[in-house]
mmCIF file of C-alpha atoms in Angstrom:
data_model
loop_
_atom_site.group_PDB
_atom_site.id
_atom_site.type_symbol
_atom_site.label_atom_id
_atom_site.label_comp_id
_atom_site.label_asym_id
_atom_site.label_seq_id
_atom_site.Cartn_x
_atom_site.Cartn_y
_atom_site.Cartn_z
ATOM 1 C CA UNK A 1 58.451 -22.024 -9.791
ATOM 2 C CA UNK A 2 55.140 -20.277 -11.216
ATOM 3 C CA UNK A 3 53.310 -21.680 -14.182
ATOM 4 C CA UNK A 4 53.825 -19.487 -17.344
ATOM 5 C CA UNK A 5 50.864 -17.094 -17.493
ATOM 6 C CA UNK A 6 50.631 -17.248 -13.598
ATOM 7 C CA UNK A 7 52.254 -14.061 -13.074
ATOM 8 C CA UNK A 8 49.966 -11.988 -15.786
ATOM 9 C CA UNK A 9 47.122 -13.664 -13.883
ATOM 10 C CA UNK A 10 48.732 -12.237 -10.540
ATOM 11 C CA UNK A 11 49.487 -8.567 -11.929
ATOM 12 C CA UNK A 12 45.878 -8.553 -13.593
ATOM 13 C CA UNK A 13 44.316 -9.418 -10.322
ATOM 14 C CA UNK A 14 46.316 -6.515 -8.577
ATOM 15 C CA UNK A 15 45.261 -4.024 -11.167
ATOM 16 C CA UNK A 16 41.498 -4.663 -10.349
ATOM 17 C CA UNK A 17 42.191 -4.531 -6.848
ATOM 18 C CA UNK A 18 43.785 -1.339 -6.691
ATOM 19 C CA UNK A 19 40.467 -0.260 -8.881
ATOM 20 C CA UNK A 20 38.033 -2.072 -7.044
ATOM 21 C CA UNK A 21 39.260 -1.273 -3.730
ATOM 22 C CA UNK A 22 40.475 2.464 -3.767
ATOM 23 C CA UNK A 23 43.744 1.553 -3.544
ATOM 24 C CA UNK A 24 46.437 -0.520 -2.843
ATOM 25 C CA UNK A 25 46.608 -3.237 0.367
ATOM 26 C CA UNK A 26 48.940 -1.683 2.942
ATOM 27 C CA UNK A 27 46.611 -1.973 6.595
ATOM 28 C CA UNK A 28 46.008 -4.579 9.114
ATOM 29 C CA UNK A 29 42.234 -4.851 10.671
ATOM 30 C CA UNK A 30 43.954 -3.560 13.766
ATOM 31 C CA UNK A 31 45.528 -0.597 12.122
ATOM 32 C CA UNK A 32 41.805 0.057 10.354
ATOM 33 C CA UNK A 33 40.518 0.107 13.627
ATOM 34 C CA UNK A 34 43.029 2.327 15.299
ATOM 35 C CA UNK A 35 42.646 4.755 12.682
ATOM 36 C CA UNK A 36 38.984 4.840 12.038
ATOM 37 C CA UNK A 37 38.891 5.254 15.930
ATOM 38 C CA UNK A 38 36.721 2.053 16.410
ATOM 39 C CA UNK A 39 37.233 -0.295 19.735
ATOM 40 C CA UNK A 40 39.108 -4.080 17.953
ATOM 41 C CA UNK A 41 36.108 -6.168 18.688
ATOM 42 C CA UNK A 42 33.343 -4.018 17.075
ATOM 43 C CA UNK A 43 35.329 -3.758 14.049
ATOM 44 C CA UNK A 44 35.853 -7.241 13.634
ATOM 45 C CA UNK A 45 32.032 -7.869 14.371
ATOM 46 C CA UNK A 46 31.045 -5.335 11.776
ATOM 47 C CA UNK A 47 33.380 -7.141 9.082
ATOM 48 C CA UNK A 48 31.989 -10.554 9.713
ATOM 49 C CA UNK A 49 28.207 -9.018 9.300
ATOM 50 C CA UNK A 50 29.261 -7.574 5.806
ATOM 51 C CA UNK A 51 30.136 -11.643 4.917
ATOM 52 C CA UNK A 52 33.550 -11.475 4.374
ATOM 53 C CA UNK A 53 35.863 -14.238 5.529
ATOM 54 C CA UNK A 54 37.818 -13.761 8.958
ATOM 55 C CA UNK A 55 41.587 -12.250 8.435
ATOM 56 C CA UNK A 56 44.337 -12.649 10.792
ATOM 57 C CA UNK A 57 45.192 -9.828 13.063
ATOM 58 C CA UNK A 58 48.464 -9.413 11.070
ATOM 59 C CA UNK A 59 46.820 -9.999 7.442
ATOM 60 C CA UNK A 60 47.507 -6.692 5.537
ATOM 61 C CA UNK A 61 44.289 -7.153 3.093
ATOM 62 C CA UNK A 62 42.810 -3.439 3.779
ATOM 63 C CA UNK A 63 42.776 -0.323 2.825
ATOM 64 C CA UNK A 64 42.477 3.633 3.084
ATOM 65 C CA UNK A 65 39.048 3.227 1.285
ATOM 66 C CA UNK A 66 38.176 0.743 4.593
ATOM 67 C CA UNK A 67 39.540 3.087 6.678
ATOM 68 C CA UNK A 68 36.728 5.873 5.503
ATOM 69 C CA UNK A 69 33.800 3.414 5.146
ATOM 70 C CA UNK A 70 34.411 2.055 9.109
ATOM 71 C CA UNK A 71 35.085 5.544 10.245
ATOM 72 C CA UNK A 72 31.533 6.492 8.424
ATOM 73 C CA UNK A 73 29.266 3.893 9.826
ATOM 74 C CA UNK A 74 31.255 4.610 13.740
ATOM 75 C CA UNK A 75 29.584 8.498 13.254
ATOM 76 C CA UNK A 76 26.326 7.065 11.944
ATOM 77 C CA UNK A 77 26.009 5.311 15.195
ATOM 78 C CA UNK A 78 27.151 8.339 17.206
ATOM 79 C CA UNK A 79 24.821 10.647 15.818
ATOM 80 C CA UNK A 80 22.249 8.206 16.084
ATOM 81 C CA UNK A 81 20.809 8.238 13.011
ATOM 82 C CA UNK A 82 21.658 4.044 13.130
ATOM 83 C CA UNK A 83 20.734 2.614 17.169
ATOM 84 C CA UNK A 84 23.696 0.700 18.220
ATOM 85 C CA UNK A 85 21.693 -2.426 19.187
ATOM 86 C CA UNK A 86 20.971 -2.929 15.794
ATOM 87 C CA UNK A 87 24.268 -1.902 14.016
ATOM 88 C CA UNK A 88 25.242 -5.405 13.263
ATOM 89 C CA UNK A 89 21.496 -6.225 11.687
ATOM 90 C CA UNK A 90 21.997 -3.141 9.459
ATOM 91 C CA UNK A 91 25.674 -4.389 8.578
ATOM 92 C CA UNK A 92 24.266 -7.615 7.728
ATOM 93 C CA UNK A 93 21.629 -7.177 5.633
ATOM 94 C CA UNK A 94 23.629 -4.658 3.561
ATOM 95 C CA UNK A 95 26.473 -6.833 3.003
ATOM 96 C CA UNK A 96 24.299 -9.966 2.283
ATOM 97 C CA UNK A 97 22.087 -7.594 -1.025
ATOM 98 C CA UNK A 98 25.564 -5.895 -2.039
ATOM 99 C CA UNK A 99 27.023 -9.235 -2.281
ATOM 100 C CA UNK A 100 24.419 -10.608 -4.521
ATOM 101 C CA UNK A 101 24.762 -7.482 -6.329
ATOM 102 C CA UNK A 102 28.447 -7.720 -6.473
ATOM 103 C CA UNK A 103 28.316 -11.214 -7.720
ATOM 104 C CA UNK A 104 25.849 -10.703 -10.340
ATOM 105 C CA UNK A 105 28.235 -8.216 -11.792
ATOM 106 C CA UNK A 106 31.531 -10.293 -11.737
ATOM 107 C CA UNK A 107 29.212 -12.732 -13.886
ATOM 108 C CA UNK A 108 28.542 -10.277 -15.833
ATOM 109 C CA UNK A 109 31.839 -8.713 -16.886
ATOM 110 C CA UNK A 110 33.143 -12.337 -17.365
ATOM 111 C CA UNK A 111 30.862 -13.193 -19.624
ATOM 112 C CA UNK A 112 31.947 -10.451 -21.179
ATOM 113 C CA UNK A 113 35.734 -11.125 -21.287
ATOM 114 C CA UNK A 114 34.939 -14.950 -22.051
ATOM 115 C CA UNK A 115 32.708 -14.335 -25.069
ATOM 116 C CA UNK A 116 35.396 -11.190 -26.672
ATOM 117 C CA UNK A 117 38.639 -13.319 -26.807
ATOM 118 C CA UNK A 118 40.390 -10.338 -27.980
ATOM 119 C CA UNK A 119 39.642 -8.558 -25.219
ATOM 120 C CA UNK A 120 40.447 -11.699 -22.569
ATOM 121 C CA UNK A 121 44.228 -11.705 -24.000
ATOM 122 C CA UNK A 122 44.779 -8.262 -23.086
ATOM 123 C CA UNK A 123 45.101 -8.010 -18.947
ATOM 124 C CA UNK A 124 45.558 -4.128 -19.446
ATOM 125 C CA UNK A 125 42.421 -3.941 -21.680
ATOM 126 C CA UNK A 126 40.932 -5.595 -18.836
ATOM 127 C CA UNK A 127 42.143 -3.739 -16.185
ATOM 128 C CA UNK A 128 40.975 0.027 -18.176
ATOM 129 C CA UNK A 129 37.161 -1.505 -18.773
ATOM 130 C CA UNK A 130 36.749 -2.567 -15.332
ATOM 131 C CA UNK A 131 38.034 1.389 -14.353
ATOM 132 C CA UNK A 132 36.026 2.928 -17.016
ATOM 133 C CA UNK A 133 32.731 0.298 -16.079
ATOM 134 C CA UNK A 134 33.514 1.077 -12.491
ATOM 135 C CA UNK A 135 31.656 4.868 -12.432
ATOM 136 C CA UNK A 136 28.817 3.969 -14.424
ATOM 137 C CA UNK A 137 27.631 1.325 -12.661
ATOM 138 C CA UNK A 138 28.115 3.670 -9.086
ATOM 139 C CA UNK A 139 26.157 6.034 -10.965
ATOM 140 C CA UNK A 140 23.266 3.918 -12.029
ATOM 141 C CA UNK A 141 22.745 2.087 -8.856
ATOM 142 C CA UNK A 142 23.009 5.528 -6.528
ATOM 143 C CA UNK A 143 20.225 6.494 -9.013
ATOM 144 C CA UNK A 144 17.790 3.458 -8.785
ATOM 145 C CA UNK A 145 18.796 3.703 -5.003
ATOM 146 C CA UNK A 146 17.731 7.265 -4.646
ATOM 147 C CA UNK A 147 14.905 6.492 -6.835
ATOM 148 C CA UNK A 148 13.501 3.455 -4.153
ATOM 149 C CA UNK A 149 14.291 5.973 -1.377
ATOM 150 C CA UNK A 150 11.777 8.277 -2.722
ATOM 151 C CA UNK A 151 9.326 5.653 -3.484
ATOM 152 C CA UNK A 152 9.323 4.383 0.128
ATOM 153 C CA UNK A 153 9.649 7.992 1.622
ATOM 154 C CA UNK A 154 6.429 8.829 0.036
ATOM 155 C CA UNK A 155 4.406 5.884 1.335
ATOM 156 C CA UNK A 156 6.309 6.198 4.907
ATOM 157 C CA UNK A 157 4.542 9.821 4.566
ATOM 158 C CA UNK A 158 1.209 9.236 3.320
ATOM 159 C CA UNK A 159 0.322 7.411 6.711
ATOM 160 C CA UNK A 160 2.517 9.000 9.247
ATOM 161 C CA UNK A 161 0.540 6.994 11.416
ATOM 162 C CA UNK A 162 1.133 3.641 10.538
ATOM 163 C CA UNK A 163 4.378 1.512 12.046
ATOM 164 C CA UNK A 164 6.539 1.133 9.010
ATOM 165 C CA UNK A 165 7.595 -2.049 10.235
ATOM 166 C CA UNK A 166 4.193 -3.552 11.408
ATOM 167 C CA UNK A 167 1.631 -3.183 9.251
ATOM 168 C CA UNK A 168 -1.376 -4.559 7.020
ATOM 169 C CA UNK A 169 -0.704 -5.725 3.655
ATOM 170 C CA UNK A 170 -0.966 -8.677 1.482
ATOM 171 C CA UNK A 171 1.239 -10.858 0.885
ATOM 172 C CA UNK A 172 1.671 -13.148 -1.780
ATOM 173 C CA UNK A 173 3.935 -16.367 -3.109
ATOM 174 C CA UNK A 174 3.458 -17.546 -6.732
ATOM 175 C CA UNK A 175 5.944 -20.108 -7.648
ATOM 176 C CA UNK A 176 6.477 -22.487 -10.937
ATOM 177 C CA UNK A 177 4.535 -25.970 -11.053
ATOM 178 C CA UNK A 178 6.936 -28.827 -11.772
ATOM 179 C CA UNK A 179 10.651 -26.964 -11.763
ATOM 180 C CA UNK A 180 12.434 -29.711 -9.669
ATOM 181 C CA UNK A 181 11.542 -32.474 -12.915
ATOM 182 C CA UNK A 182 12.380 -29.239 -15.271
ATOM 183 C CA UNK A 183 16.092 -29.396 -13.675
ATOM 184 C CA UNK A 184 16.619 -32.485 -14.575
ATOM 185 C CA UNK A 185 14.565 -32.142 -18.316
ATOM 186 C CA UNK A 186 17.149 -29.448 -19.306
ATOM 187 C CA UNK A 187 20.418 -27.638 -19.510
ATOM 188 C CA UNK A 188 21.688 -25.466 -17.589
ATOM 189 C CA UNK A 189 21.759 -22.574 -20.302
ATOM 190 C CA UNK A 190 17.729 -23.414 -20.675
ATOM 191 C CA UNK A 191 17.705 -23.228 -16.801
ATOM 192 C CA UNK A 192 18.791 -20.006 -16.437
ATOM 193 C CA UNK A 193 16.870 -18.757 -19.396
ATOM 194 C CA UNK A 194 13.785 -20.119 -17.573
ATOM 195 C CA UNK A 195 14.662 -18.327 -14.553
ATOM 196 C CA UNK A 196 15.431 -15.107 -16.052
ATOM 197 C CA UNK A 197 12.333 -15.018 -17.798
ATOM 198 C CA UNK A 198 10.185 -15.566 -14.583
ATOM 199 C CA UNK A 199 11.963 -13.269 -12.853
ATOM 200 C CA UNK A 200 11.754 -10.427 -15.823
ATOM 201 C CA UNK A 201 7.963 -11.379 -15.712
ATOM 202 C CA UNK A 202 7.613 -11.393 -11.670
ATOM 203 C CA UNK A 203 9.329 -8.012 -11.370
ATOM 204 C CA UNK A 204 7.029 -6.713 -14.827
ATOM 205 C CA UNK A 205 3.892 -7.368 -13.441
ATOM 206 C CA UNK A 206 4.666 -6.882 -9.430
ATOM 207 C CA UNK A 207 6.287 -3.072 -10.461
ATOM 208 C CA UNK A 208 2.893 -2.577 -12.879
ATOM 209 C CA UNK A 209 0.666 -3.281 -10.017
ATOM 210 C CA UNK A 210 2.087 -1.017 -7.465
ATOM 211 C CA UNK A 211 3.855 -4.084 -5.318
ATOM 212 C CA UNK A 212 7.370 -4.774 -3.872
ATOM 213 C CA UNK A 213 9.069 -7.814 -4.641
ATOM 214 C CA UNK A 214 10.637 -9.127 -1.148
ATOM 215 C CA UNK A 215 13.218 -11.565 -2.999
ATOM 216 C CA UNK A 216 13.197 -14.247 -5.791
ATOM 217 C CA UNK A 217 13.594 -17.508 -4.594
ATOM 218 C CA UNK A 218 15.051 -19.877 -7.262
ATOM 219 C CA UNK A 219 11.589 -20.804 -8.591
ATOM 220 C CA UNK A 220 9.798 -18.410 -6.586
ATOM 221 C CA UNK A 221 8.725 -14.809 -6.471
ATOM 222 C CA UNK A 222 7.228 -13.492 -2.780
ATOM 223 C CA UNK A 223 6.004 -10.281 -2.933
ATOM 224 C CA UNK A 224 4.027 -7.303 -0.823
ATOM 225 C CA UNK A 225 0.964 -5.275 -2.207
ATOM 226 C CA UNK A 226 -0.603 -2.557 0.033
ATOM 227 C CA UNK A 227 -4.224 -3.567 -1.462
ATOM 228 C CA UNK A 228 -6.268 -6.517 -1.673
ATOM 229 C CA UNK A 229 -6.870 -5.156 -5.265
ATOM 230 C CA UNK A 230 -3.414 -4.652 -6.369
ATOM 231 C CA UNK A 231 -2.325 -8.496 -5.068
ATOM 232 C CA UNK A 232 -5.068 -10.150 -6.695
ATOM 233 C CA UNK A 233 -4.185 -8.144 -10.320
ATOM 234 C CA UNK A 234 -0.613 -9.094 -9.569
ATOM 235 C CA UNK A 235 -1.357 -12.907 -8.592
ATOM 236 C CA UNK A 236 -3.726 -13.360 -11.536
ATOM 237 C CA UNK A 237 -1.608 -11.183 -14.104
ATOM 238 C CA UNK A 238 1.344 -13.634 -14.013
ATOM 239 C CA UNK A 239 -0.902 -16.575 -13.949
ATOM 240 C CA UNK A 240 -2.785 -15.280 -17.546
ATOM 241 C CA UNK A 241 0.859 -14.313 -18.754
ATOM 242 C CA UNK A 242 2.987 -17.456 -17.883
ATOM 243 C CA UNK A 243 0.108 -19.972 -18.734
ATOM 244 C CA UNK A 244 0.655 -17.958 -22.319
ATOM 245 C CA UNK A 245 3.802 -18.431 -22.515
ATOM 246 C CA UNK A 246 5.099 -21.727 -23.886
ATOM 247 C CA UNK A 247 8.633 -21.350 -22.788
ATOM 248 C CA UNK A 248 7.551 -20.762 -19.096
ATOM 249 C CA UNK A 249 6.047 -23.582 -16.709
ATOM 250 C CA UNK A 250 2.377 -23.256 -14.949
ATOM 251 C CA UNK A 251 2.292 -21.267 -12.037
ATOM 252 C CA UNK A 252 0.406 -21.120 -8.584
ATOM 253 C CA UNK A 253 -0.043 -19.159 -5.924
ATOM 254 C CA UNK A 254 -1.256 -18.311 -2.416
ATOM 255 C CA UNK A 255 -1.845 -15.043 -0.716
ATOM 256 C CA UNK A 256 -3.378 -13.847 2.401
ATOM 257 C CA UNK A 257 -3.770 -10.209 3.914
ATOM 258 C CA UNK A 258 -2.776 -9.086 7.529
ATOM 259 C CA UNK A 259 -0.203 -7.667 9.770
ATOM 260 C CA UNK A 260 3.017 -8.584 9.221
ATOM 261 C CA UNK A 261 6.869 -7.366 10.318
ATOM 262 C CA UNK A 262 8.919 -5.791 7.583
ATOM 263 C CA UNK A 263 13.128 -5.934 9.116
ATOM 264 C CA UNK A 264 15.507 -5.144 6.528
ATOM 265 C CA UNK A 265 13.963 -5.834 3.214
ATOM 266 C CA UNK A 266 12.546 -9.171 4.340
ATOM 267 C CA UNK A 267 8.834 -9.921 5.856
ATOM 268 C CA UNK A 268 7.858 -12.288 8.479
ATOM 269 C CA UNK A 269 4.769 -13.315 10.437
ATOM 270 C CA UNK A 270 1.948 -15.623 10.425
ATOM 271 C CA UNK A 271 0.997 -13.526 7.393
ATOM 272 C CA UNK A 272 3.896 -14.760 5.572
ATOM 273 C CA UNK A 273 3.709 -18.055 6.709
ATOM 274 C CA UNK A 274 -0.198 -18.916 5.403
ATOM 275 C CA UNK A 275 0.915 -17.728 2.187
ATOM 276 C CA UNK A 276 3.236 -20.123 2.017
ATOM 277 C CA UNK A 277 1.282 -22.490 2.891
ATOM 278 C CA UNK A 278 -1.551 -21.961 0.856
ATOM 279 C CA UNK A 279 0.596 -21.526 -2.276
ATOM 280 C CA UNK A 280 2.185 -24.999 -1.589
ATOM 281 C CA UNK A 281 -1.530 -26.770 -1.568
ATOM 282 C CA UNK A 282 -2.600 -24.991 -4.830
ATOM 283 C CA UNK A 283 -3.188 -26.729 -8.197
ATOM 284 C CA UNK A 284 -1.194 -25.612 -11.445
ATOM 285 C CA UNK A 285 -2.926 -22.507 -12.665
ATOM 286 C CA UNK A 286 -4.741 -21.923 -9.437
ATOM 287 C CA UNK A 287 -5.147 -18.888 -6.814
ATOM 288 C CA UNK A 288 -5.455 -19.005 -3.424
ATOM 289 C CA UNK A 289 -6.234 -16.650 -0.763
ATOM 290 C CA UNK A 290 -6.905 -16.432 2.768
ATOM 291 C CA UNK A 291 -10.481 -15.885 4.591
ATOM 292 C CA UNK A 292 -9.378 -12.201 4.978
ATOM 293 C CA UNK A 293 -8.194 -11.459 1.813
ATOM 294 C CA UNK A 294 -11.524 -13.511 0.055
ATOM 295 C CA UNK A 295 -13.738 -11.099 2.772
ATOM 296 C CA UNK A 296 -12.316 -7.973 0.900
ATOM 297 C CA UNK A 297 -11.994 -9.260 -2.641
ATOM 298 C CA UNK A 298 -15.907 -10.921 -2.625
ATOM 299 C CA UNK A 299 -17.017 -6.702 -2.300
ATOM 300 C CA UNK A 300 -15.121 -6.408 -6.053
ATOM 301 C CA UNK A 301 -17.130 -7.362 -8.901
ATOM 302 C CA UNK A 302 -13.920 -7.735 -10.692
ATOM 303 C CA UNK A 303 -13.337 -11.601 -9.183
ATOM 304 C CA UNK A 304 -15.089 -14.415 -8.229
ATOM 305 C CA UNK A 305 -14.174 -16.173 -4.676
ATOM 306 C CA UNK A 306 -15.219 -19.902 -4.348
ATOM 307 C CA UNK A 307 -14.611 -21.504 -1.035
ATOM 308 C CA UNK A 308 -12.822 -24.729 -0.583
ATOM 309 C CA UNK A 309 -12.368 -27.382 1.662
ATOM 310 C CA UNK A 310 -10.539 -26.548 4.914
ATOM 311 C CA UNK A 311 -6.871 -28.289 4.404
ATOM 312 C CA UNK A 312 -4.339 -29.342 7.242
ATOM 313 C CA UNK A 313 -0.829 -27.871 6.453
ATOM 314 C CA UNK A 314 2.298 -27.243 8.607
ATOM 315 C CA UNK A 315 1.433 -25.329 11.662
ATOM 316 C CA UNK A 316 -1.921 -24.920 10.536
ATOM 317 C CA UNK A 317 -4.889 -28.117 11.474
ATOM 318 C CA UNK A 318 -7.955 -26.385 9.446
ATOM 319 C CA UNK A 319 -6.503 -23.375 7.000
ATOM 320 C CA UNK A 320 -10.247 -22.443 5.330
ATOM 321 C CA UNK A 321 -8.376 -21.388 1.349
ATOM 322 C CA UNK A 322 -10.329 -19.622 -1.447
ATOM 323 C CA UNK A 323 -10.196 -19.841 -5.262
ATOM 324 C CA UNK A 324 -9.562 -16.300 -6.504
ATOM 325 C CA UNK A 325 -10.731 -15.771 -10.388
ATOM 326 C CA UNK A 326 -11.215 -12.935 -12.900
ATOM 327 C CA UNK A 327 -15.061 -12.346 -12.690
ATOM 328 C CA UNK A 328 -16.636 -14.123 -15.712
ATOM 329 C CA UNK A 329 -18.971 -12.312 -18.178
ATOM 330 C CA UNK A 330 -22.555 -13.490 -16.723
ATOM 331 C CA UNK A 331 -25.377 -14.125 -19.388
ATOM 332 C CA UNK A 332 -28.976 -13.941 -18.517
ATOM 333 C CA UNK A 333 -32.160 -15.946 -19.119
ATOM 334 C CA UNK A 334 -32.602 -19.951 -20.444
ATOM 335 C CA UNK A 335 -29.626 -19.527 -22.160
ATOM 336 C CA UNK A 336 -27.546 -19.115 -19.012
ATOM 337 C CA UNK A 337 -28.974 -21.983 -16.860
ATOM 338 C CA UNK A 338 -28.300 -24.060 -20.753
ATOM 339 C CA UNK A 339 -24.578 -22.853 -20.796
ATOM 340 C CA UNK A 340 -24.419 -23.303 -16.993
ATOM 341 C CA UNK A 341 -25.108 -27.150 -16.816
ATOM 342 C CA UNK A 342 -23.219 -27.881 -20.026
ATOM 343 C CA UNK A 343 -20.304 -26.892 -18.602
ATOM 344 C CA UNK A 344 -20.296 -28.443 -15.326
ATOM 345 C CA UNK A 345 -20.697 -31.493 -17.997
ATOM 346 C CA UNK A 346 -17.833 -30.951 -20.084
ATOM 347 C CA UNK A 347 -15.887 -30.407 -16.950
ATOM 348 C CA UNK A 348 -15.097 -26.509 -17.016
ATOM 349 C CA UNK A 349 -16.860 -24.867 -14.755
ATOM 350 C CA UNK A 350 -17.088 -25.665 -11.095
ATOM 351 C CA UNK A 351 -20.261 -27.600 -8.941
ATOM 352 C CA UNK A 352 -21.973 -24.957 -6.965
ATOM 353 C CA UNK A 353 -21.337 -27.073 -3.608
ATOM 354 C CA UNK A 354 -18.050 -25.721 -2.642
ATOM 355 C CA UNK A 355 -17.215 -28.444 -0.903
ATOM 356 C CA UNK A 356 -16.483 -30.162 -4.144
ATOM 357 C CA UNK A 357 -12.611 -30.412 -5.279
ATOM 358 C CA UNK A 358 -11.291 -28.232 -7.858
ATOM 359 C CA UNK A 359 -11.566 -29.568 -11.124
ATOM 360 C CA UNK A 360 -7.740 -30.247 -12.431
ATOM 361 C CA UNK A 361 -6.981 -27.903 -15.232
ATOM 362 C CA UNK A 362 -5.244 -29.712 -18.903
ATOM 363 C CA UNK A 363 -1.682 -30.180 -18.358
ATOM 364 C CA UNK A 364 0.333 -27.115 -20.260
ATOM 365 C CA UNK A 365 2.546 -28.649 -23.228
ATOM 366 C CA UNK A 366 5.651 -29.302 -22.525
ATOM 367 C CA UNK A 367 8.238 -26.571 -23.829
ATOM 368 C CA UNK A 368 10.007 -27.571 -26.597
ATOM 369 C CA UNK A 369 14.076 -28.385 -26.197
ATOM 370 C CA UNK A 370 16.178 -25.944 -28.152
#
């Protein structure tokens, strides 16, 4: 016997369905298959790449909408617009952003219905915003879609020449100092105000500076710049602006410049990899960059490059790092060599030897519980 309130729970969940999903359930993956004029076993391959869970050959859970969308991507492949070797990789990585997507969204409209009880009491009222909200939000991601298409279209033309997947950029990591202790300082409303104010920041500055961000990771941001220029002003922009912010942790970060392999919105190489690396041996507050990225940033007389100590990391036995800093105003005469050698004393400026340690910057105070 159902609970009471079960089977409004049941006929809501149908509703969205049927609005979600173009219709109502009424195929097998086998019938989808027949119909769409796909062999069994690539259609079950390409439904496993898009992340959803395995169905039963006689599970009817699809519909006419599927129907279109695997007929679609089986005349993508024909006209070979999409090379079948890498038809699953293409599957994959679309189905693992438009998940995220999808997911962020659900959040979203629940938080919604959880915060308007009037509206959570009414499964029809439910059922009519989700096919109202439905359009909007096709037609504002098609736009910022169309929008990124022309963005990378227009640097995939300026140099015709170049291999869009291999090529030189820099790369960068800047992540927040101390967020494993910040877990356990704080709630988890805090938390995710934390993380949605690095991210707002990350994306800000990354999208001023002419860069891509790759993906957040939790505390992380990795991003791509096509200049040596443009990574440093992004790296050193969201140090200035989250060391002035007192509800966001210190940051650090590490960035090197070089070839590197671009597959489906992610980057990889040795590249990559340094970045990392250098970015996980930086101090709060700090910058560091590679020997080729220091070689092109120590011909701007915008920053300052200070060598360091070669460090042993994973994979790496003698990575040779570099401080990266904003260029300091430079005064002249006695006064200079004065100002110079009182501040090695007081402990703010650097010893010329650059084999010396960094000196460890004042702890940032701790943000203030709510």
């Amino acid at each position: 016997m159902s609970e009471p309130g079960e089977s409004s729970a049941d006929d809501l969940q149908q509703r969205l369905e049927r609005v979600l999903l173009g219709g109502k359930r009424k195929y097998t993956r086998l019938e989808v298959a027949a119909k769409a004029g796909v062999p069994d076993e690539r259609s079950r391959r390409l439904w496993r790449a898009l992340g959803f869970a395995t169905v039963d050959d006689d599970e009817v859970v699809f519909t006419d909408a599927d129907v279109d969308a695997m007929r679609t991507a089986d005349q993508l492949v024909r006209s070979g617009m999409i090379d079948k070797s890498i038809e699953v990789s293409v599957t994959r990585a679309l189905g693992q952003h438009l998940s995220r997507l999808a997911e962020w969204q659900v959040h979203l409209l629940w938080t919604l219905i959880t915060e308007n009880q009037e509206l959570g009491r009414d499964e029809r009222q439910i059922a009519r915003l989700v096919d109202g909200l439905l359009p909007e939000l096709e037609q504002v991601q098609n736009y910022v879609w169309r929008r990124h298409l022309a963005a990378y279209a227009g640097r995939a033309l300026a140099s015709p020449e170049e291999d869009l997947e291999s090529k030189t950029e820099v790369v960068g990591f800047v992540d927040m100092v101390g967020y494993t202790r910040l877990t356990r300082r704080i709630e988890e409303s805090e938390l995710s105000e934390v993380l949605d104010r690095f991210e707002m920041l990350a994306t800000d500055v990354i999208g001023q500076h002419h860069g891509r961000v790759v993906k957040m990771i939790g505390d992380e941001v990795l991003f791509v710049a096509d200049s040596a220029v443009d990574g440093a002003e992004i790296a050193l922009a969201l140090s200035e602006r989250s060391a002035a912010d007192a509800d966001l942790p210190e940051v650090r970060a590490g960035m090197a410049s070089g070839r590197i392999l671009s597959r489906f919105g992610d980057v990889y190489g040795s590249v990559v990899n340094v970045a990392s690396r250098l970015t996980s041996v930086a101090r709060p507050g700090t910058i560091l960059v590679d020997k080729e990225l220091a070689a092109e940033l120590a011909k701007e007389p915008a920053y300052e490059i200070r060598a360091r100590r070669p460090v042993s990391v994973r994979g790496y036995h003698r990575l040779r790092p570099s401080a990266l800093r904003r260029s300091p105003e430079q005064p002249t005469g006695m006064f200079a060599s004065s100002q110079h050698l009182a501040a090695e004393m007081l402990g703010l400026k650097e010893p010329d030897d650059p084999s010396e340690p960094e000196v460890t910057p004042s702890p940032k105070p701790r943000r203030r519980r709510r």
